Coordinates of C-alpha atoms in Angstrom, one line a residue:
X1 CA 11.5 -0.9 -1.5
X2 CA 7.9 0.6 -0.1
X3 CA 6.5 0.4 -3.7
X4 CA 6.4 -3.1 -3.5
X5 CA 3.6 -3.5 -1.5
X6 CA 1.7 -6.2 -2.8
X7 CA 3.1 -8.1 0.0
X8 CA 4.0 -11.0 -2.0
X9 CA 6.5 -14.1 -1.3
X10 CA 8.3 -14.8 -4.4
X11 CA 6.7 -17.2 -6.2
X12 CA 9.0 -17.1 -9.5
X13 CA 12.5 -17.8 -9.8
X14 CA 15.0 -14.8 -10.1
X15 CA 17.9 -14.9 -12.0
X16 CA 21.2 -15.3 -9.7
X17 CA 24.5 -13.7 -11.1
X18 CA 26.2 -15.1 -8.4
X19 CA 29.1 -17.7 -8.8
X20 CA 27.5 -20.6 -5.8
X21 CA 30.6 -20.0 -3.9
X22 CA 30.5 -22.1 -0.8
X23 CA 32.4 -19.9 0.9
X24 CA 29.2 -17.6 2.9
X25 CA 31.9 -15.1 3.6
X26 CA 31.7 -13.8 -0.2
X27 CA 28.1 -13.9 -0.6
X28 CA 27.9 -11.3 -3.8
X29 CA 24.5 -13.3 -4.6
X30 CA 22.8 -14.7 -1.9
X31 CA 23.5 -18.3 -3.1
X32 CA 24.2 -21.0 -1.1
X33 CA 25.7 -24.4 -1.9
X34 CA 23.2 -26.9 -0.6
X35 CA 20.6 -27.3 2.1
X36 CA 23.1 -27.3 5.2
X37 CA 24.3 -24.1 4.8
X38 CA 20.9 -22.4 5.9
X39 CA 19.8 -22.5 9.3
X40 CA 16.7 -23.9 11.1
X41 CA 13.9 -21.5 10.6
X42 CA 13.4 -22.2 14.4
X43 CA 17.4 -21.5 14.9
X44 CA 17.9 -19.4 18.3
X45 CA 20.7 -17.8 15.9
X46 CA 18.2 -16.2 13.8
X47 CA 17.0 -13.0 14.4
X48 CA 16.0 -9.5 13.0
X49 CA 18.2 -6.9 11.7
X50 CA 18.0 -3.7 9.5
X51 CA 20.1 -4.3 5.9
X52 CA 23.1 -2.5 4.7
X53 CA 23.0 -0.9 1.5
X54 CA 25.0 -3.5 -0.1
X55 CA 22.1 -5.8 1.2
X56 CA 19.4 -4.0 -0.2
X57 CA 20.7 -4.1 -3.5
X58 CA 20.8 -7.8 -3.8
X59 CA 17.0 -7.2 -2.3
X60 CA 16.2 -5.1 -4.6
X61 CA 17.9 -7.2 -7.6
X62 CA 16.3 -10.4 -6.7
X63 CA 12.8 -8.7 -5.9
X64 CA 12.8 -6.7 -9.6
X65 CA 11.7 -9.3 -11.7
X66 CA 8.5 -9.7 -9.7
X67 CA 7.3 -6.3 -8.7
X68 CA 9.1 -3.9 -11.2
X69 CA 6.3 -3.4 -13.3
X70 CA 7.2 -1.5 -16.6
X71 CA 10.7 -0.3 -15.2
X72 CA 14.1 -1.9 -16.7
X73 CA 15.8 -3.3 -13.5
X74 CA 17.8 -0.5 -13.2
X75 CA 15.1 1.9 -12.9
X76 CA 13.6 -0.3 -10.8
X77 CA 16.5 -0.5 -8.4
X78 CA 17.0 3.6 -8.5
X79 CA 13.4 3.6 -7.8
X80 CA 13.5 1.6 -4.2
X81 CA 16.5 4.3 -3.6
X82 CA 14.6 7.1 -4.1
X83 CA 11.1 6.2 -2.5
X84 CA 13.2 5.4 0.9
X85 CA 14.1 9.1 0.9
X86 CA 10.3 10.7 0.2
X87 CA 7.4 11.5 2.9
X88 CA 6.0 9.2 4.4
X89 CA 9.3 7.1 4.6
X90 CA 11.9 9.3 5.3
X91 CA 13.0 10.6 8.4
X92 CA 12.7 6.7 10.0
X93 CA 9.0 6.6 8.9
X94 CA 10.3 3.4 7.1
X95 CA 12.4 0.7 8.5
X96 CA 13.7 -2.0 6.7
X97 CA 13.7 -5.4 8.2
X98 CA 16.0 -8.6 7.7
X99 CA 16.1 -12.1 8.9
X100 CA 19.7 -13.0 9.6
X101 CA 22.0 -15.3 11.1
X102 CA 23.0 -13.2 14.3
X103 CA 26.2 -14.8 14.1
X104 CA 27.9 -13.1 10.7
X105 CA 28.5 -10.2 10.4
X106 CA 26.6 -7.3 7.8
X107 CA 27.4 -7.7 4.1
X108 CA 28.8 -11.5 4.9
X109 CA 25.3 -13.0 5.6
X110 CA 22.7 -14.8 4.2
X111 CA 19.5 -12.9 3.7
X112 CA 16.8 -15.0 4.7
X113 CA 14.1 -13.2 4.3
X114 CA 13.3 -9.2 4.2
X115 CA 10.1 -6.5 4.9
X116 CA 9.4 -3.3 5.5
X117 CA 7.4 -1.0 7.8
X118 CA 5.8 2.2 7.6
X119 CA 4.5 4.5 10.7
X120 CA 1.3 5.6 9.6
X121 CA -1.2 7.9 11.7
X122 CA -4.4 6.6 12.5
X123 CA -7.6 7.2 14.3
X124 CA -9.6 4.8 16.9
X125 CA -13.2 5.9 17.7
X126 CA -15.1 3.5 20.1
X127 CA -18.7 3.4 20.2
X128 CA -19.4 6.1 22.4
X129 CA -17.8 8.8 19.7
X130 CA -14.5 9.1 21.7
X131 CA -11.7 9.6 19.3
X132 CA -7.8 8.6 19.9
X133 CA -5.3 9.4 17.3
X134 CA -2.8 6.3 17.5
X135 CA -0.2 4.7 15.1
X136 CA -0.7 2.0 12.8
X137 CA 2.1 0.3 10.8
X138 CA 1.9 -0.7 7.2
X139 CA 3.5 -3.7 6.3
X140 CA 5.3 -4.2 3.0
X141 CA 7.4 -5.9 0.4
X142 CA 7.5 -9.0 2.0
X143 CA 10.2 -11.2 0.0
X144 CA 12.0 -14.1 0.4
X145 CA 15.0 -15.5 -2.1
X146 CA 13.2 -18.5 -4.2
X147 CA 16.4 -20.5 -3.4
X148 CA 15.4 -19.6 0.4
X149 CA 11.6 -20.8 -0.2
X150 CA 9.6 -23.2 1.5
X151 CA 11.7 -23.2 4.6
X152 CA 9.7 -21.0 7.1
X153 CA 12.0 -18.0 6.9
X154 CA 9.3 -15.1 5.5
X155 CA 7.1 -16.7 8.9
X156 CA 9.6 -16.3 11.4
X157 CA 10.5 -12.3 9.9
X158 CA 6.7 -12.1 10.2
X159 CA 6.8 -13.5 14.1
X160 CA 9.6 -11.4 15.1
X161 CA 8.2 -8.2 12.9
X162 CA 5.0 -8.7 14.8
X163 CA 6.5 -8.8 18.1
X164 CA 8.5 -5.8 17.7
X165 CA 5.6 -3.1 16.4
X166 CA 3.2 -2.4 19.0
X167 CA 6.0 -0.6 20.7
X168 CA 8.0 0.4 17.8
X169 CA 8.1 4.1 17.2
X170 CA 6.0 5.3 19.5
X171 CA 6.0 8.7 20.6
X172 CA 3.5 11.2 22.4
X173 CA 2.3 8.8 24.5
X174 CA 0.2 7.5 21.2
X175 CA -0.1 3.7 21.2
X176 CA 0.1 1.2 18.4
X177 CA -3.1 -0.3 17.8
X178 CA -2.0 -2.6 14.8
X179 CA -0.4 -3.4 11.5
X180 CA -2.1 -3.6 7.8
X181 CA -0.6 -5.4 5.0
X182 CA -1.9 -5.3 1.4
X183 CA -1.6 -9.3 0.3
X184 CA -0.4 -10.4 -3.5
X185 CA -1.0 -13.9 -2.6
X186 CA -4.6 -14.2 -1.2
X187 CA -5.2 -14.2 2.5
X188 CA -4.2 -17.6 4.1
X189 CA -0.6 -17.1 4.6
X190 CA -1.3 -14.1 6.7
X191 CA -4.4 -15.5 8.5
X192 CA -2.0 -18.3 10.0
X193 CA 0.5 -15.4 10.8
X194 CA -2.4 -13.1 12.9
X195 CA -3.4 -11.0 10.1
X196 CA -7.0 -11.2 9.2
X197 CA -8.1 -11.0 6.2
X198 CA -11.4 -8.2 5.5
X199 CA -13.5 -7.5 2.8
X200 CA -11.6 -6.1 0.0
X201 CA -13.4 -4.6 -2.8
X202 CA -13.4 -2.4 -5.5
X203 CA -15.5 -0.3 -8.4
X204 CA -14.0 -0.4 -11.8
X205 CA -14.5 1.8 -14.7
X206 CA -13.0 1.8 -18.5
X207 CA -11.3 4.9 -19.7
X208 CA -13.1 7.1 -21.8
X209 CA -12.7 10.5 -23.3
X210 CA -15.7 13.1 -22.2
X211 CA -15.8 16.3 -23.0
X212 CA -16.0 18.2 -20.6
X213 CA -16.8 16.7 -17.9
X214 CA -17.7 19.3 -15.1
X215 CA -14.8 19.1 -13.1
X216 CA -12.1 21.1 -12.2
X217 CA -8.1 19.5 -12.0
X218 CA -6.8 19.4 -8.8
X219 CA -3.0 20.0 -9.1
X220 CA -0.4 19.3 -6.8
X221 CA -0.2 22.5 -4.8
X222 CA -3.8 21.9 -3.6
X223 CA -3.7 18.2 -2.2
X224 CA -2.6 19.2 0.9
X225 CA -5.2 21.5 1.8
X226 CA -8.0 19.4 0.6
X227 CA -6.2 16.4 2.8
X228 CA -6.3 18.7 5.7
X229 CA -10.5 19.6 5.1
X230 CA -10.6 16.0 4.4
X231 CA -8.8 15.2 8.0
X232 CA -11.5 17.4 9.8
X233 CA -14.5 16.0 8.5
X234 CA -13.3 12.5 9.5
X235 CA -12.8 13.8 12.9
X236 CA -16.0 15.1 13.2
X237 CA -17.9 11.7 11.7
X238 CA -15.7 9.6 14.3
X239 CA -16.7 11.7 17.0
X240 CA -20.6 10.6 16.7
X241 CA -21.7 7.4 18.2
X242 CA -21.9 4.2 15.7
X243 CA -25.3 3.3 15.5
X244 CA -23.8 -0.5 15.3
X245 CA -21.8 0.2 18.3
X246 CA -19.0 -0.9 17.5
X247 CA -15.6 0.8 17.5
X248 CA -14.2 2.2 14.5
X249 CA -10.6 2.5 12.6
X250 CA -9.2 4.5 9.5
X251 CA -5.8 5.3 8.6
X252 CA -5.8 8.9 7.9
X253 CA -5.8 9.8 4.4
X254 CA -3.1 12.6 4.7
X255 CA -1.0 14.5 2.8
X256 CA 1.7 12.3 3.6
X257 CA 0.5 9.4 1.9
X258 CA -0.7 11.3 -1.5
X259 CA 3.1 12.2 -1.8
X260 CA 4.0 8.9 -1.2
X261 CA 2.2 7.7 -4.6
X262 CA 2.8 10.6 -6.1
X263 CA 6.8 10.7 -5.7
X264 CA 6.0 6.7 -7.4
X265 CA 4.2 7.9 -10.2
X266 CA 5.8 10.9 -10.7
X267 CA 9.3 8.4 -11.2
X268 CA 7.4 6.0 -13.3
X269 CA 6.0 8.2 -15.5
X270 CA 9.2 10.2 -16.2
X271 CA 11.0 7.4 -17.6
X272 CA 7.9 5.8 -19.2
X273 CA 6.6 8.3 -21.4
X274 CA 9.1 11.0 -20.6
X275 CA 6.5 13.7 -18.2
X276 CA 5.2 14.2 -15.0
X277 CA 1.3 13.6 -14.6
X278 CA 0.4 17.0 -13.1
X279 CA -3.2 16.4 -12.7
X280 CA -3.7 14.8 -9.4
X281 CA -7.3 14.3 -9.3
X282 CA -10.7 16.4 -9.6
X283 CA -12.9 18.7 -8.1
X284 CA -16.8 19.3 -8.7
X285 CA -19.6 21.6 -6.8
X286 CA -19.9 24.2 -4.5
X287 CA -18.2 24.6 -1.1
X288 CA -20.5 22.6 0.7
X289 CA -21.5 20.4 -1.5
X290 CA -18.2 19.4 -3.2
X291 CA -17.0 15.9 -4.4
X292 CA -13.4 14.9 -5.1
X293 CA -10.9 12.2 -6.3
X294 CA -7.3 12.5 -5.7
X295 CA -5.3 9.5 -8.1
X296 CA -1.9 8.4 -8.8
X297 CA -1.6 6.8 -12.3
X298 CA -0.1 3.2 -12.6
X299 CA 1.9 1.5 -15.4
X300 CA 2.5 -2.5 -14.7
X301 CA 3.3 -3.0 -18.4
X302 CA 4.4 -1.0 -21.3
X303 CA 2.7 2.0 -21.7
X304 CA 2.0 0.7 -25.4
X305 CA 0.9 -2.6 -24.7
X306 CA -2.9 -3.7 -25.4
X307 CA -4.9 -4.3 -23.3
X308 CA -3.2 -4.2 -20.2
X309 CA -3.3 -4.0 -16.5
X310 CA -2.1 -0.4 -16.2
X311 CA -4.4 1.7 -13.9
X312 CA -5.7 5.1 -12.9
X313 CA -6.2 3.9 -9.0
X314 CA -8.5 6.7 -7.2
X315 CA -6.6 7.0 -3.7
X316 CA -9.2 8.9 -2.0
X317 CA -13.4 9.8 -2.6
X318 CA -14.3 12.7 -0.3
X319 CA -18.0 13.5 -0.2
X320 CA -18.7 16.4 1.6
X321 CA -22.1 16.4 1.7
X322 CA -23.3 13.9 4.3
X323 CA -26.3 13.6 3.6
X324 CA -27.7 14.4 0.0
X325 CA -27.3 13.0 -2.9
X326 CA -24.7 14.6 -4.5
X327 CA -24.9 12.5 -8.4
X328 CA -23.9 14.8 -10.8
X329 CA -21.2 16.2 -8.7
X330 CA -19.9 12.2 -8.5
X331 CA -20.4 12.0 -12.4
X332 CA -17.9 14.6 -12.7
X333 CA -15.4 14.0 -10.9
X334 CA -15.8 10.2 -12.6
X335 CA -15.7 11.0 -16.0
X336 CA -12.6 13.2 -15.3
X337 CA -11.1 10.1 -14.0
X338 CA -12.1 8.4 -17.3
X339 CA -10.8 11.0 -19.2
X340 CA -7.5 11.2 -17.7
X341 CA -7.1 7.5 -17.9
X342 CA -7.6 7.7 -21.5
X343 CA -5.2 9.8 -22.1
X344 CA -2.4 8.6 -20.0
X345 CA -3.1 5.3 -21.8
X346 CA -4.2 3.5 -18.6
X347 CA -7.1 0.9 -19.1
X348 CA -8.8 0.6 -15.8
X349 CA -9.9 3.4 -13.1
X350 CA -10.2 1.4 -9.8
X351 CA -11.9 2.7 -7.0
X352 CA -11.2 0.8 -3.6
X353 CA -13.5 0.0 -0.4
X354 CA -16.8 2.0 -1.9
X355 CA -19.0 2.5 1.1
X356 CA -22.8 1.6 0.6
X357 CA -24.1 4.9 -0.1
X358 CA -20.8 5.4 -3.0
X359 CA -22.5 2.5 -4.8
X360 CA -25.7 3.9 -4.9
X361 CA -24.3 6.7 -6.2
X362 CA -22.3 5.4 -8.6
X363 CA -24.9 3.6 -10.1
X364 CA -27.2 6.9 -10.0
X365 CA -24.2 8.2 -12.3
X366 CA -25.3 5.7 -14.7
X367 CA -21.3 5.4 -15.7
X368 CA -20.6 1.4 -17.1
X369 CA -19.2 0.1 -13.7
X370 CA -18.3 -3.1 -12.3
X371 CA -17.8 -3.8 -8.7
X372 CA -15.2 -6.8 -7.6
X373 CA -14.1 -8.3 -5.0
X374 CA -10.3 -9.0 -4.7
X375 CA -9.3 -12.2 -3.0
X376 CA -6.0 -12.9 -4.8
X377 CA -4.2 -9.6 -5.2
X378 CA -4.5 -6.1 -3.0
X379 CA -6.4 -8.6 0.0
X380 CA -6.7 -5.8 3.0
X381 CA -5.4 -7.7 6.1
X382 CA -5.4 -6.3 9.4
X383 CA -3.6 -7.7 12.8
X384 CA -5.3 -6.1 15.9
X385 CA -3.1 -4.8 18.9
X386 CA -5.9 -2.6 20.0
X387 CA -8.6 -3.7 22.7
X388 CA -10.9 -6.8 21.4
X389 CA -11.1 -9.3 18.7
X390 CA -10.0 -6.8 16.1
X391 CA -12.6 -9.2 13.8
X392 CA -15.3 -7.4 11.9
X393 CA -18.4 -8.3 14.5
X394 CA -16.2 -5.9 17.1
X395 CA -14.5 -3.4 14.7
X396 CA -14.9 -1.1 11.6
X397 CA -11.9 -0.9 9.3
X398 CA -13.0 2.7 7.7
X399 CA -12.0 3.5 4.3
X400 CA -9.7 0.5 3.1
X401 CA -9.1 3.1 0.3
X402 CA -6.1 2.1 -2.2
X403 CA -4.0 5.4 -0.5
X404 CA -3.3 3.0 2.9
X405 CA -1.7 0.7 0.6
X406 CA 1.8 0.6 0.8

């Protein structure tokens, strides 16, 4: 259930089509007669577990009125399916976590609470330009049944989760510096839990038809090359000393994660308006000098209804030019944005984490823009396992772009 990751604790009631048997040996619904028939949240019996998939189901049933957007809850259920099985989660990149009464056995126990984590590759640069490639994990669709609520169960999965990652799937001797989670419900909860919340902010534009715009497409077969040229310049800008000297993290933008929200889209858009986006973002300038946008487009209502919060998200900027001022390249590649959003019937382009010199450019563009911060829904938290505070006086969280979001 990756796509879910606006880390959210449910906070509307889901329908139950169970019968309230008290009998928790026939737990079809994940009902439970009355308060004693849940644990402690402090219980000793408690503990974590992966789910069968019997269990995800009634995860996924009880989780789809909140978070599948413009899909039916069938869709939505064949949706979870499927994203387990595409890159970035398959092959174990994703595991699915459960807070369980260690006593019962699979398929005959209440789910308390449930997550999900995803190994992501990341890089560590300290202030002296010396560069580690290390693991972070991405944590997601955080849920708890609303008959479950207000009981401490999503805090304990959270305790136990947190214990478990700095030495969960590590391999080549690459250590787990810490776990990012994308909040739906501000940053508090999380805070008290050890995962700080950090500046999360975003550009938006309004669709718009232009054109020609001066770009060129950038279709599926080419993502993974410019992810790879993308990769090398961020190993070479990590590799300088930081003139604040402190130590700097990114999640690499890889090709990886661009099929993870493509695979989403592609799903979504398929059943919603019956075709496959094939334009995954766009290219402008010389070798050099280029400047591009790969996207994933996003439908959280109907694609018919007006206005809406359905959204052309811009994954990753790449600006390959360091150090000019590259405007009418950025104008491109923008308005192609706005153009494709207009006619996908998507009514916001959102640009995440813009760095100083992105604004300035933006506004250079002299494209309608508005910049935002987010402090209910999409707040970027991180919890540190690396050396020091982890807290923004001791450490740069590069590019909290909207592809890290999981």
């Amino acid at each position: 259930m990756a796509e879910n990751a606006k880390l959210h604790i449910a906070s509307s009631p889901a329908s139950s089509q169970g019968t309230g048997n008290p009998d928790c040996s026939k737990l079809t619904d994940q009902s439970t007669p009355d308060d004693l028939a849940l644990p402690d949240s402090k219980s000793p019996a408690l503990h974590l577990s992966h789910p069968t998939d019997h269990e995800n189901n009634l995860i996924w049933t009880l989780a789809a009125p909140l978070w599948k957007d413009a899909l039916t809850d069938s869709q939505f259920l064949e949706e979870c399916a499927h994203l387990t099985t595409v890159p970035l989660a398959a092959n174990g990149g994703m595991t699915q976590w459960i807070l369980v009464d260690r006593t019962l056995p699979p398929d005959h126990r209440p789910v308390l609470a449930s997550c999900e984590s995803i190994r992501k590759r990341s890089l560590l640069s300290d202030a002296a330009g010396n560069v580690t490639e290390t693991i972070t994990h991405g944590i997601a669709s955080v849920f708890c049944n609303p008959q479950y609520r207000n009981r401490g169960y999503a805090s304990r999965l959270l305790r136990e989760v947190a214990q478990i990652l700095p030495t969960w799937q590590v391999e080549d001797h690459k250590k787990v510096v810490g776990s990012v989670l994308f909040s739906g419900i501000g940053g508090a909860f999380y805070a008290a839990l050890g995962w700080n919340p950090a500046r999360s902010v975003e550009i938006q534009f309004s669709p718009m038809v232009v054109e020609n715009p001066g770009a060129s497409d950038i279709l599926a077969d080419q993502v993974g090359r410019l992810c790879s040229e993308d990769e090398a310049m961020i190993r070479r800008a990590m590799a300088v000393p930081a003139e604040n000297g402190k130590a700097r993290f990114m999640i690499l933008p890889d090709h990886e994660h661009m099929l993870w929200h493509h695979r989403k889209e592609e799903f979504d858009c398929e059943r919603l308006v019956g075709k496959k986006p094939a334009v995954k973002g766009a290219i402008a300038g010389q070798p050099g000098s280029r400047v591009w946008a790969i996207w994933m487009h996003r439908y959280c209502r109907s694609p018919g209804d007006e206005p809406s919060p359905n959204t052309l998200y811009i994954l990753r900027l790449v600006i390959e030019n360091k150090q000019g001022a590259p405007v009418e390249e950025l104008k491109a590649v923008l308005q192609a944005a706005q153009t494709e959003a207009a006619r996908w019937r998507l009514h916001h382009i959102k640009l995440w984490d813009p760095s100083p010199r992105v604004e300035q450019l933006v506004k250079q563009t002299g494209i309608q823009h508005e910049k935002m911060t987010r402090d209910v829904d999409g707040v970027c938290c991180l919890r540190w396992y690396g050396e020091g505070s982890g807290r923004d006086e001791a450490l740069d969280w590069v590019s909290k772009e909207k592809y890290a979001w999981c």
